mmCIF file of C-alpha atoms in Angstrom:
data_model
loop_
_atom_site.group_PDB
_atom_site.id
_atom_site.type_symbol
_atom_site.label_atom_id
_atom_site.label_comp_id
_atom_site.label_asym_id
_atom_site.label_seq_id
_atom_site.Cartn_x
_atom_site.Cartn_y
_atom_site.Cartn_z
ATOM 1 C CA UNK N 6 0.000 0.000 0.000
ATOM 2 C CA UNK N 7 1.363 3.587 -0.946
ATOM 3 C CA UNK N 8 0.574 6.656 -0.609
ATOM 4 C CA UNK N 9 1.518 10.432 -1.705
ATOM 5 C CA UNK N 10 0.859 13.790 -0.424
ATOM 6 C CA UNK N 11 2.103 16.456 -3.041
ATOM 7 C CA UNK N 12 2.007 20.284 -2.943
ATOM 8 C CA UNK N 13 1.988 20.527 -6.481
ATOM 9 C CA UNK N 14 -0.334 18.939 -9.562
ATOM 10 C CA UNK N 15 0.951 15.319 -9.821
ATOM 11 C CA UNK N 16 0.283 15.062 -13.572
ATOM 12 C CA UNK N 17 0.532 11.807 -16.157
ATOM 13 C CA UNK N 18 0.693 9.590 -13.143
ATOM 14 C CA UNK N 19 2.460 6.449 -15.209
ATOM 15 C CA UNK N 20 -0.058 3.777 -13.510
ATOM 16 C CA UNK N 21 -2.459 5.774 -15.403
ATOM 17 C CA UNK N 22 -1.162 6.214 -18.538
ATOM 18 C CA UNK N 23 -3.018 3.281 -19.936
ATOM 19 C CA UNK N 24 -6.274 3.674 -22.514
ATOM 20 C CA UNK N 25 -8.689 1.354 -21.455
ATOM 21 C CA UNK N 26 -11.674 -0.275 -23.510
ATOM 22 C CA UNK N 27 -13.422 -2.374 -22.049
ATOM 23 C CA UNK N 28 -17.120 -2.781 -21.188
ATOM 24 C CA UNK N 29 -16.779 -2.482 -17.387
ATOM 25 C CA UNK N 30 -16.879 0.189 -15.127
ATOM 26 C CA UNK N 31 -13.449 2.313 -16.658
ATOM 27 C CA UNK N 32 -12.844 4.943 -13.176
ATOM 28 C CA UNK N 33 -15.128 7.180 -10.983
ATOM 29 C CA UNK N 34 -14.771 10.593 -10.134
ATOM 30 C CA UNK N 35 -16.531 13.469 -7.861
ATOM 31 C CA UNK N 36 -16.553 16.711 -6.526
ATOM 32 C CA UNK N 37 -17.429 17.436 -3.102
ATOM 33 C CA UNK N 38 -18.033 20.738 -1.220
ATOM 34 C CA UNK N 39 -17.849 21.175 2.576
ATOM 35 C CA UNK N 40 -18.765 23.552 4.666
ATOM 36 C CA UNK N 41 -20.533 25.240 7.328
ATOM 37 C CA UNK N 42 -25.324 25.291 7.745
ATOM 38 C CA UNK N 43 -26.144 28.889 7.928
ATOM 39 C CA UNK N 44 -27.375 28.350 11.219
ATOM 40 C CA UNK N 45 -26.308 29.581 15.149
ATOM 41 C CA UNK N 46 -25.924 26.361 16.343
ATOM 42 C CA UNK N 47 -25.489 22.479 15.535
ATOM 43 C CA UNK N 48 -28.772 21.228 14.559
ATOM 44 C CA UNK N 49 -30.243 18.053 16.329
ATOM 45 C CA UNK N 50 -30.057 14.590 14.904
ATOM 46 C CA UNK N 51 -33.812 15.088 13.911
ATOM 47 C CA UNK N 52 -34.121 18.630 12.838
ATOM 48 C CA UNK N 53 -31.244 17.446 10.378
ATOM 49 C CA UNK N 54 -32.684 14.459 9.141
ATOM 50 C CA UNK N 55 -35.899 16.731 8.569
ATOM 51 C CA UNK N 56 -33.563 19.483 6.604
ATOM 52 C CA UNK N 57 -32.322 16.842 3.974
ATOM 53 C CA UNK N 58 -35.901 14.742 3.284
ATOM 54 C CA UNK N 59 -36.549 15.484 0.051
ATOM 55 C CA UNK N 60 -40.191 14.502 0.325
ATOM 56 C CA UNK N 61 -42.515 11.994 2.008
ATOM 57 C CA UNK N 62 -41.371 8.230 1.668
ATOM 58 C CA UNK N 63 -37.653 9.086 0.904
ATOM 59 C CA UNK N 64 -36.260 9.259 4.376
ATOM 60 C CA UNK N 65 -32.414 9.932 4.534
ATOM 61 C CA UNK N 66 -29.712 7.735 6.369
ATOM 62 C CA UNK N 67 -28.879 8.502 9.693
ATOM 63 C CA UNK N 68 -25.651 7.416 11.838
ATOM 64 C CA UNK N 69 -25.344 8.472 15.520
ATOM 65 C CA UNK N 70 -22.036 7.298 16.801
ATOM 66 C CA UNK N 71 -19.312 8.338 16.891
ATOM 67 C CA UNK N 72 -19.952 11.485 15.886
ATOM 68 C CA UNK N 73 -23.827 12.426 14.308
ATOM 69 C CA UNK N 74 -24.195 11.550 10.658
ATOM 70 C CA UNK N 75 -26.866 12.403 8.062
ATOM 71 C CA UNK N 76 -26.771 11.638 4.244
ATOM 72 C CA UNK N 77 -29.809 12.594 1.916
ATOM 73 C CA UNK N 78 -31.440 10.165 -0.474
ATOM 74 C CA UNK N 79 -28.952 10.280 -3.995
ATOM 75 C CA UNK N 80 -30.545 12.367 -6.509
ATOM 76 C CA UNK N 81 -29.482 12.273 -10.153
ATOM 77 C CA UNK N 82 -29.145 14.787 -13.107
ATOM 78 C CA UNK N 83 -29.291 13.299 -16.693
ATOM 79 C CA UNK N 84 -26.044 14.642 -18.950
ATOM 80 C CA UNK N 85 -25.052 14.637 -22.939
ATOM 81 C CA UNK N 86 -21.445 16.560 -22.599
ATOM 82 C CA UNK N 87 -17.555 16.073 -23.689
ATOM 83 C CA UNK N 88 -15.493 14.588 -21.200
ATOM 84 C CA UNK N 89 -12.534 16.500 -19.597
ATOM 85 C CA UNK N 90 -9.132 16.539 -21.685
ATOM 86 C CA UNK N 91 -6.004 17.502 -20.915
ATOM 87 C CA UNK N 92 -5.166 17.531 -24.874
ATOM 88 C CA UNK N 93 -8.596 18.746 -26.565
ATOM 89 C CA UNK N 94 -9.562 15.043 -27.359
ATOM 90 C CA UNK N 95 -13.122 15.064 -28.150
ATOM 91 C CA UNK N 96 -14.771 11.887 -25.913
ATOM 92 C CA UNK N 97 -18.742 12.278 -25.840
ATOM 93 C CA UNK N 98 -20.345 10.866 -22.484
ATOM 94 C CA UNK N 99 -24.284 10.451 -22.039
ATOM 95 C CA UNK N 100 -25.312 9.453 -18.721
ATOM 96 C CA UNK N 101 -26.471 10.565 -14.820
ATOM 97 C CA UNK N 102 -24.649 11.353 -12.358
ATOM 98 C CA UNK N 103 -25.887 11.504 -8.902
ATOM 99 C CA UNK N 104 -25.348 14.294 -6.295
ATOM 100 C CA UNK N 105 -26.439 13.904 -2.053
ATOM 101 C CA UNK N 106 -26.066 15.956 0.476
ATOM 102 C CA UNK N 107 -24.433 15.117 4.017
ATOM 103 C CA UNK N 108 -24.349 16.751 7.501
ATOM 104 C CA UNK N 109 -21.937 16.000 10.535
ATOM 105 C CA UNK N 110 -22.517 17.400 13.825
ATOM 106 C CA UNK N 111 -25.473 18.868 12.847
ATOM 107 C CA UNK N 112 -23.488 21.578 11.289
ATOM 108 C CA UNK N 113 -21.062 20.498 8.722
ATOM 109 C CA UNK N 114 -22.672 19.753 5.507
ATOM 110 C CA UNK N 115 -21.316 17.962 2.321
ATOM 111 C CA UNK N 116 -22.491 18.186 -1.081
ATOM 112 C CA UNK N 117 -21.316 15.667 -3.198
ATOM 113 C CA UNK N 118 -21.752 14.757 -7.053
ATOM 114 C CA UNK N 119 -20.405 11.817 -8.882
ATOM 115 C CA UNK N 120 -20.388 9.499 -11.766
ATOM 116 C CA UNK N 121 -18.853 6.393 -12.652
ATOM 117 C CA UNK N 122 -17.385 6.063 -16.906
ATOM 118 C CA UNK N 123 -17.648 2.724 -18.980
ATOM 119 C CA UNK N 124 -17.089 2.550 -22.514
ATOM 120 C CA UNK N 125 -20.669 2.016 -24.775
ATOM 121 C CA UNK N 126 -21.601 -1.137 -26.211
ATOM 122 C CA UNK N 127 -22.955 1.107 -29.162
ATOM 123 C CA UNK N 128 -21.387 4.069 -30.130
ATOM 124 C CA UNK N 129 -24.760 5.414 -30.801
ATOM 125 C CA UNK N 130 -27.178 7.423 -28.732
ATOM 126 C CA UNK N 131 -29.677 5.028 -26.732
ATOM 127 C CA UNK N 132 -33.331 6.170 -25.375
ATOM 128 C CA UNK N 133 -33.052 7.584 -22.598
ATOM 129 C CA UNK N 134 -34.349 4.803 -20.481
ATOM 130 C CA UNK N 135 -31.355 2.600 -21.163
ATOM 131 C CA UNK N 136 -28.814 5.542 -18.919
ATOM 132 C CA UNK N 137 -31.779 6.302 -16.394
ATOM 133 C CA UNK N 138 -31.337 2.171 -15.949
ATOM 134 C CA UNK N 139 -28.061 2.339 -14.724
ATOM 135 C CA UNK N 140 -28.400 5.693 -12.391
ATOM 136 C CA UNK N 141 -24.674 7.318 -11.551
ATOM 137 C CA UNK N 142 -22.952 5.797 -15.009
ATOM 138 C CA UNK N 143 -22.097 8.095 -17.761
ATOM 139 C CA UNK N 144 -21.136 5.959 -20.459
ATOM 140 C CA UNK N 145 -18.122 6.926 -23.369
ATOM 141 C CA UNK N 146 -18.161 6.508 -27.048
ATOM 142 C CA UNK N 147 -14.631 5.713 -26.956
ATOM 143 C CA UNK N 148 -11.714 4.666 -24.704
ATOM 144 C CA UNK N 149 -10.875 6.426 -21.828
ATOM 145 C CA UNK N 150 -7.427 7.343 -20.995
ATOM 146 C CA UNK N 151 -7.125 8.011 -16.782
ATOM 147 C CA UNK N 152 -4.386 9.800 -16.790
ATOM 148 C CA UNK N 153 -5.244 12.674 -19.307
ATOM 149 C CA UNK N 154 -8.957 12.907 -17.781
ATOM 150 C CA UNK N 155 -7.893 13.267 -14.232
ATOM 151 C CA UNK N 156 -4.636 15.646 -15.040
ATOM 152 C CA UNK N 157 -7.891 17.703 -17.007
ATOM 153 C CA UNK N 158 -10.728 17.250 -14.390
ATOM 154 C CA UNK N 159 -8.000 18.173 -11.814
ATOM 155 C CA UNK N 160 -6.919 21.275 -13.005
ATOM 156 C CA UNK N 161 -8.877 24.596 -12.968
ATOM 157 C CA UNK N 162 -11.068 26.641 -13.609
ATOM 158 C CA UNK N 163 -14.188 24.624 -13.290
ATOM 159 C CA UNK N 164 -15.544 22.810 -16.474
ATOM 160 C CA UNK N 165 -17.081 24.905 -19.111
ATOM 161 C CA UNK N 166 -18.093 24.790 -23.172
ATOM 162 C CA UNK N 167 -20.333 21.537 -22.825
ATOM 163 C CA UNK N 168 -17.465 19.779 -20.861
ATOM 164 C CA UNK N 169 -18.694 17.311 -17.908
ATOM 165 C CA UNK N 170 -19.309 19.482 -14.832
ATOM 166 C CA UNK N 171 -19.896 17.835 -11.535
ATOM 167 C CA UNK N 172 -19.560 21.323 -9.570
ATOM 168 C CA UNK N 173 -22.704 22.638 -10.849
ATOM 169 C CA UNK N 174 -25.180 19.783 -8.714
ATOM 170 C CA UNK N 175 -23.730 19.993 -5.996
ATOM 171 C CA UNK N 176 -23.714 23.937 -5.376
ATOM 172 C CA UNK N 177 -27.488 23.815 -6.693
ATOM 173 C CA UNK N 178 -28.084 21.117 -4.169
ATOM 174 C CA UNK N 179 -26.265 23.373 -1.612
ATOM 175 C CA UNK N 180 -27.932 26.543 -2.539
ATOM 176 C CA UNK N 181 -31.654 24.026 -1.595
ATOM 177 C CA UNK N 182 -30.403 23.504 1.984
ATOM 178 C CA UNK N 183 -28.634 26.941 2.540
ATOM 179 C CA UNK N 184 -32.125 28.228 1.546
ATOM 180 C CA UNK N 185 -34.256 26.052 4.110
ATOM 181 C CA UNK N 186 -36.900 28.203 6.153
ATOM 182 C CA UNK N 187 -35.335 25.701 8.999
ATOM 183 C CA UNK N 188 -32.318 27.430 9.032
ATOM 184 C CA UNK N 189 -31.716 30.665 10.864
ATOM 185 C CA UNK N 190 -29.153 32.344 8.986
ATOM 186 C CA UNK N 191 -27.530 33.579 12.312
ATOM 187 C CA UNK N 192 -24.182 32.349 12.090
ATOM 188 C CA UNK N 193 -21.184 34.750 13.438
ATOM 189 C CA UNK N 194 -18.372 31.990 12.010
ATOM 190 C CA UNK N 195 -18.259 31.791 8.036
ATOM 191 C CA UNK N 196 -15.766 29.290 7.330
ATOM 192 C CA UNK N 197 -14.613 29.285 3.533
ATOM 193 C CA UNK N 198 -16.113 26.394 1.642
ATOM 194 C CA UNK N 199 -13.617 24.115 0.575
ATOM 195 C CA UNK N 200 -13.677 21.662 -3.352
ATOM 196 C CA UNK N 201 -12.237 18.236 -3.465
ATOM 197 C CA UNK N 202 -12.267 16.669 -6.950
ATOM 198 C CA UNK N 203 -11.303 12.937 -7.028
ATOM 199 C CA UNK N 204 -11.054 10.003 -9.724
ATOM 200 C CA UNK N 205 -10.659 6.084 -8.141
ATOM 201 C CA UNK N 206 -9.564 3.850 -10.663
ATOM 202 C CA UNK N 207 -9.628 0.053 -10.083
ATOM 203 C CA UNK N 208 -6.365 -1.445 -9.505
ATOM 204 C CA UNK N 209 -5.720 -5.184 -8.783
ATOM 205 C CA UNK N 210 -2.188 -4.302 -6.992
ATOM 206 C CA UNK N 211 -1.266 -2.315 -4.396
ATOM 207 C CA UNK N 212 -4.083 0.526 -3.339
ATOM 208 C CA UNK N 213 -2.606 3.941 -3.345
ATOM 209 C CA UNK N 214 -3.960 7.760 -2.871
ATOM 210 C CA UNK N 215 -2.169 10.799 -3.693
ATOM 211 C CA UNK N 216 -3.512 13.683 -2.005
ATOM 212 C CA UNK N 217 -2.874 17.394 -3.759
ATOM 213 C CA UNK N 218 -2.955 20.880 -2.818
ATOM 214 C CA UNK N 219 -4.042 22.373 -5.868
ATOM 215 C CA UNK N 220 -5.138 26.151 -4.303
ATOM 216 C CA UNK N 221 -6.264 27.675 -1.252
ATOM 217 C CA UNK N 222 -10.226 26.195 -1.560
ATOM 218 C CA UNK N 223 -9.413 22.975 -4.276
ATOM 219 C CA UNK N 224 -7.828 19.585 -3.600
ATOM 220 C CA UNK N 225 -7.604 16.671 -5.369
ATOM 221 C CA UNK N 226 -7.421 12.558 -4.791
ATOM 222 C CA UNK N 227 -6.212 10.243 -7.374
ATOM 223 C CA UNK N 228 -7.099 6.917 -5.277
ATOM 224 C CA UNK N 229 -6.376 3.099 -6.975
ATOM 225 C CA UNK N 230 -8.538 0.443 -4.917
ATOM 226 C CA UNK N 231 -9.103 -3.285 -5.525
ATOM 227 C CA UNK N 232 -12.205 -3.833 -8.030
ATOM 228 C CA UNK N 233 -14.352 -5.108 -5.001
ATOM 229 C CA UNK N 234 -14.065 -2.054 -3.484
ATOM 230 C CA UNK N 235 -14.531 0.671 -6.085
ATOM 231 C CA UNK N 236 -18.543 1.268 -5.379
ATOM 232 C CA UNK N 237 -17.098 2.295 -1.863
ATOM 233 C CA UNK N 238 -14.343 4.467 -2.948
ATOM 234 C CA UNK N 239 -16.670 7.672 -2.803
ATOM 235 C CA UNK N 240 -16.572 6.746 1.098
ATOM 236 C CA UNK N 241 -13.076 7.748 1.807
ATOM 237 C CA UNK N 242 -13.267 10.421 -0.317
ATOM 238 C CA UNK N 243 -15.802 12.308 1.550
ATOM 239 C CA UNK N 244 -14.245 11.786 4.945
ATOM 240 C CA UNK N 245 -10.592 12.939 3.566
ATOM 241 C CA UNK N 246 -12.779 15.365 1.757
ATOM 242 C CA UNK N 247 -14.401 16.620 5.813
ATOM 243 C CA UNK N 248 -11.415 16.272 7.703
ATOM 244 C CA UNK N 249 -9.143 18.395 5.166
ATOM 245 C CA UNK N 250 -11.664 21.008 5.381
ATOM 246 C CA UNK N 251 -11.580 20.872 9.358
ATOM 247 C CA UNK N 252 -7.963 21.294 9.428
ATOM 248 C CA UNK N 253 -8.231 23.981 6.789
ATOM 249 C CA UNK N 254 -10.607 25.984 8.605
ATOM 250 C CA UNK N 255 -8.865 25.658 11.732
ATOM 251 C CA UNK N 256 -5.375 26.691 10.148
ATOM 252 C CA UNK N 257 -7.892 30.090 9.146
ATOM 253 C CA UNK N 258 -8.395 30.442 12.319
ATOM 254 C CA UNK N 259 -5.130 30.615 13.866
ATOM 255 C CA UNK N 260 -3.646 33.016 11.312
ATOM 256 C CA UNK N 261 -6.588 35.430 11.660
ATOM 257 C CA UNK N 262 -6.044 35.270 15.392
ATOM 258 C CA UNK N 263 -2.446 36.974 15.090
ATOM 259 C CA UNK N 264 -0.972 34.782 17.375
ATOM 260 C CA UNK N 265 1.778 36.963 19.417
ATOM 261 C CA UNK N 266 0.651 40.365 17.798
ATOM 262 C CA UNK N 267 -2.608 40.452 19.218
ATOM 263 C CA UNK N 268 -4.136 41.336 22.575
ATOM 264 C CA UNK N 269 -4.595 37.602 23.966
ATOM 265 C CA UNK N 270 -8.182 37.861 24.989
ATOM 266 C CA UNK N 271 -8.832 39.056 21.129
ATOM 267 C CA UNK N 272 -6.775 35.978 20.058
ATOM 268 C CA UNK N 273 -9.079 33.597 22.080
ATOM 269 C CA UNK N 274 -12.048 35.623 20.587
ATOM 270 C CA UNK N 275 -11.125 34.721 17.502
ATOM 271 C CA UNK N 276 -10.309 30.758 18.169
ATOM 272 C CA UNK N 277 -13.594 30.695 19.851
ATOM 273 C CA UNK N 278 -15.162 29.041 16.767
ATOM 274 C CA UNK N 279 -12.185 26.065 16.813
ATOM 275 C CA UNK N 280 -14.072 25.177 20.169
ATOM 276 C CA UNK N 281 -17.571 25.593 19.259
ATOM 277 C CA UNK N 282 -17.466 24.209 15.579
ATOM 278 C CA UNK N 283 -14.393 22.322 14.265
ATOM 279 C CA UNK N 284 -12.572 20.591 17.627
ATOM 280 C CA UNK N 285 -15.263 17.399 18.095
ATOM 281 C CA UNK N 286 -15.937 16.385 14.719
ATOM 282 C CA UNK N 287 -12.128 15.255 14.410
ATOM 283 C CA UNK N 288 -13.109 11.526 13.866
ATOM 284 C CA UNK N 289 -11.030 10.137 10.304
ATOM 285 C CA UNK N 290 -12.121 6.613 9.247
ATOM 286 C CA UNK N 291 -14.874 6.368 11.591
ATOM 287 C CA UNK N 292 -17.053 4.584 8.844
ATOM 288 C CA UNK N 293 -14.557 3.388 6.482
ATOM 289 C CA UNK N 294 -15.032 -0.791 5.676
ATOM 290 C CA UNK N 295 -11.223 -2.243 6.519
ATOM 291 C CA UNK N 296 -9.854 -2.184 3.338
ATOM 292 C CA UNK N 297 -10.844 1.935 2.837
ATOM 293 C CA UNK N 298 -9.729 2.142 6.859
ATOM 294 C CA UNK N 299 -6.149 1.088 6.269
ATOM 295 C CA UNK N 300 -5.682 3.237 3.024
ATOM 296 C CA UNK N 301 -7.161 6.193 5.111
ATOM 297 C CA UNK N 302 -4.556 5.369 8.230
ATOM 298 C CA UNK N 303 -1.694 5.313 5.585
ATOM 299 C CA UNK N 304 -2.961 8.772 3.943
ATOM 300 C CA UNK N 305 -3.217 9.946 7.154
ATOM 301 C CA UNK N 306 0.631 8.950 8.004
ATOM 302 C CA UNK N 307 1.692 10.205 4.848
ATOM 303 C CA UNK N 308 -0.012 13.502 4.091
ATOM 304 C CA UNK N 309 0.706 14.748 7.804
ATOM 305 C CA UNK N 310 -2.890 15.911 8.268
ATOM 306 C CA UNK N 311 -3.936 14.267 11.742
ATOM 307 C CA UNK N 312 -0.241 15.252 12.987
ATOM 308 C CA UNK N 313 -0.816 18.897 11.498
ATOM 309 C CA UNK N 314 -3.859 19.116 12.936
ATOM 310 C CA UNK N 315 -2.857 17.922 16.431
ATOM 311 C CA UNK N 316 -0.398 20.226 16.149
ATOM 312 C CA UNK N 317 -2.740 22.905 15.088
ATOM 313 C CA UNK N 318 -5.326 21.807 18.406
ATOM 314 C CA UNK N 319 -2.771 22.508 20.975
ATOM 315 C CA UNK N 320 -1.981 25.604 19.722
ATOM 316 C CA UNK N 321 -5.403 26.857 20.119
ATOM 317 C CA UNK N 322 -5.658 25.117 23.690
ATOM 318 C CA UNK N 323 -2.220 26.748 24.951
ATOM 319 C CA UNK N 324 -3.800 30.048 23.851
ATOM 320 C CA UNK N 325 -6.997 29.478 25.862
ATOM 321 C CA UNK N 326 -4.415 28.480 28.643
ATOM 322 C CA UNK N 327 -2.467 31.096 28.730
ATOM 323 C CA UNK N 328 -5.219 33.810 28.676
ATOM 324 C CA UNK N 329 -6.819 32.204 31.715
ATOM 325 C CA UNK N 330 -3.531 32.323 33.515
ATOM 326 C CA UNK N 331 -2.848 35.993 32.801
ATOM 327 C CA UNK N 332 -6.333 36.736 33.677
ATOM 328 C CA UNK N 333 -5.961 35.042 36.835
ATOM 329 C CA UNK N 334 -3.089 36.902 37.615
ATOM 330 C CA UNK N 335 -4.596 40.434 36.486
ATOM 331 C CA UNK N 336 -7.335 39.141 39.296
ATOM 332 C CA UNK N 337 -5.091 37.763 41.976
ATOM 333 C CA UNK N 338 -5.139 40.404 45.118
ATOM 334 C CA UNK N 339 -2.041 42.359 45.529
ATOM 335 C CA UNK N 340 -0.216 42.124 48.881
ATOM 336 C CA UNK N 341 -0.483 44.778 50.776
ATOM 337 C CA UNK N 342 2.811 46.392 52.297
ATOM 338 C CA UNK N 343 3.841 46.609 56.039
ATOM 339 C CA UNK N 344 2.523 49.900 57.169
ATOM 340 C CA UNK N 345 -0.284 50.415 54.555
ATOM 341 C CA UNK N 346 -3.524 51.142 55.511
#
């Protein structure tokens, strides 16, 4: 098992350099955006599950240990569109992909929209009930080559002129939620919304993730998983997907505090949030099958992002510490001298 964290684009992986044509399931890929319910507070277990039911007899899932966990029914959005190229190579894809909507804690919410590519039996266009049979497959009138779609999906700006978009879904689905009469739009912490784009692509040796930081808000994963486990794949991606944005946020924090600049009772203001918002819903792997655990483990390892964000926690905590002490001390009597009053 291997994994890589890079800073930079890791372009024309070689594993991926090979076109593939066959009538299976080719690679899946997904955008997710996390971030923070307009609301003033975490939102119960219920009131949550009530936020993401689309409508009666469509009920969402709901987890409640270890940490609260609600995921919308999958909804799915018919498409007719190029695929992404890194070299202009014109590959139609007609197809649905499917977009839900998550929420940890009652306060972190994820929208996610995916899709998984096999090649057409026909390179013709089929009725439409033949893609809406297979919901969340796009299917290709040609072979697709990995490497030059992910180095393409990957790389920014966002997909335009009729080329697959998986961004679009999800910040429609977003815009749904965010617009709920059950939220109170009271918020005083707006956390910036973070975009993970990742392609799995079945691999029958050793699984492998390389984690990217491609800006400020986008990241990428280029995961390889054994067959078996590809309809799962979308799994680890969303909790890399929440705990990157966690550690993100919290990193916001801490250099908008001013850390040794500031007055420390300001400072503290300012980490306030890191307590109220971000601290408890540090859980990676929680829900991962064992395969997807170990991988996540190793990324962790890797990438540095639970030791980051450890590091990252007692910062904040030292700060809280330290402004309790000196206001203990600003509070603590002063001795009085021999011969005063």
């Amino acid at each position: 098992m291997s994994v890589t964290s890079q800073p930079k684009p890791a372009l024309g992986t070689p594993a991926l350099s090979v076109s593939v044509d066959v009538a299976g399931p080719v690679l899946a890929l997904g955008e997710i955006r996390t971030g923070l319910l307009p609301h003033s507070g975490p939102l119960p277990s219920d009131a949550t599950a009530d936020l993401l039911t689309p409508g009666p007899g469509r009920p969402p899932r709901r987890w409640e240990r270890p940490v609260a966990h609600v995921a919308a029914p999958h909804s799915f959005t018919g498409v007719d569109c190029w695929m992404p190229s890194a070299v202009g190579r014109r590959l139609r894809g007609v197809g649905t992909v499917s977009t839900e909507v998550r929420v940890t804690g009652g306060q972190v919410v994820q929208a996610h929209t995916r899709t998984g590519l096999r090649v057409a039996g026909q390179k013709r266009r089929l009725p439409w009930s033949h893609y809406l049979a297979q919901p969340g497959t796009v299917e290709t009138w040609g072979p697709v080559r990995a490497a030059e779609l992910a180095e393409a999906f990957f790389a920014e700006p966002a997909a335009s002129g009729g080329v697959l978009d998986l961004g679009g879904p999800s910040v429609h689905r977003l815009n749904q939620i965010r617009g709920s009469a059950r939220l109170d739009r009271l918020q005083t912490y707006r956390p910036e919304q973070t975009r993970l784009r990742w392609v799995a692509v079945p691999e029958t040796g050793t699984p492998s993730v390389v984690f990217t930081l491609r800006s400020r808000a986008v990241h990428t994963l280029l995961v390889r998983v054994p067959p078996e486990v590809m309809p799962q794949a979308d799994e680890l991606c969303l909790d890399i997907a929440l705990h990157d944005w966690l550690l993100s946020s919290l990193l916001g924090l801490i250099e908008r505090a001013g850390i040794g600049r500031a007055d420390r009772s300001a400072v503290v203001a300012t980490l306030a949030p890191a307590v109220d918002h971000l601290i408890h819903a540090w859980l990676p792997g929680a829900r991962l099958g064992p395969v997807l655990a170990e991988l996540r483990a190793e990324a962790d390892r890797v990438s540095g992002l639970s030791a980051q964000w450890a590091s990252a926690v007692s910062r904040v905590r030292d700060q809280i510490a330290l402004a309790a002490v000196e206001q203990a001390v600003r509070q603590r009597p002063r001795p009085s001298r021999v011969g005063e009053p």
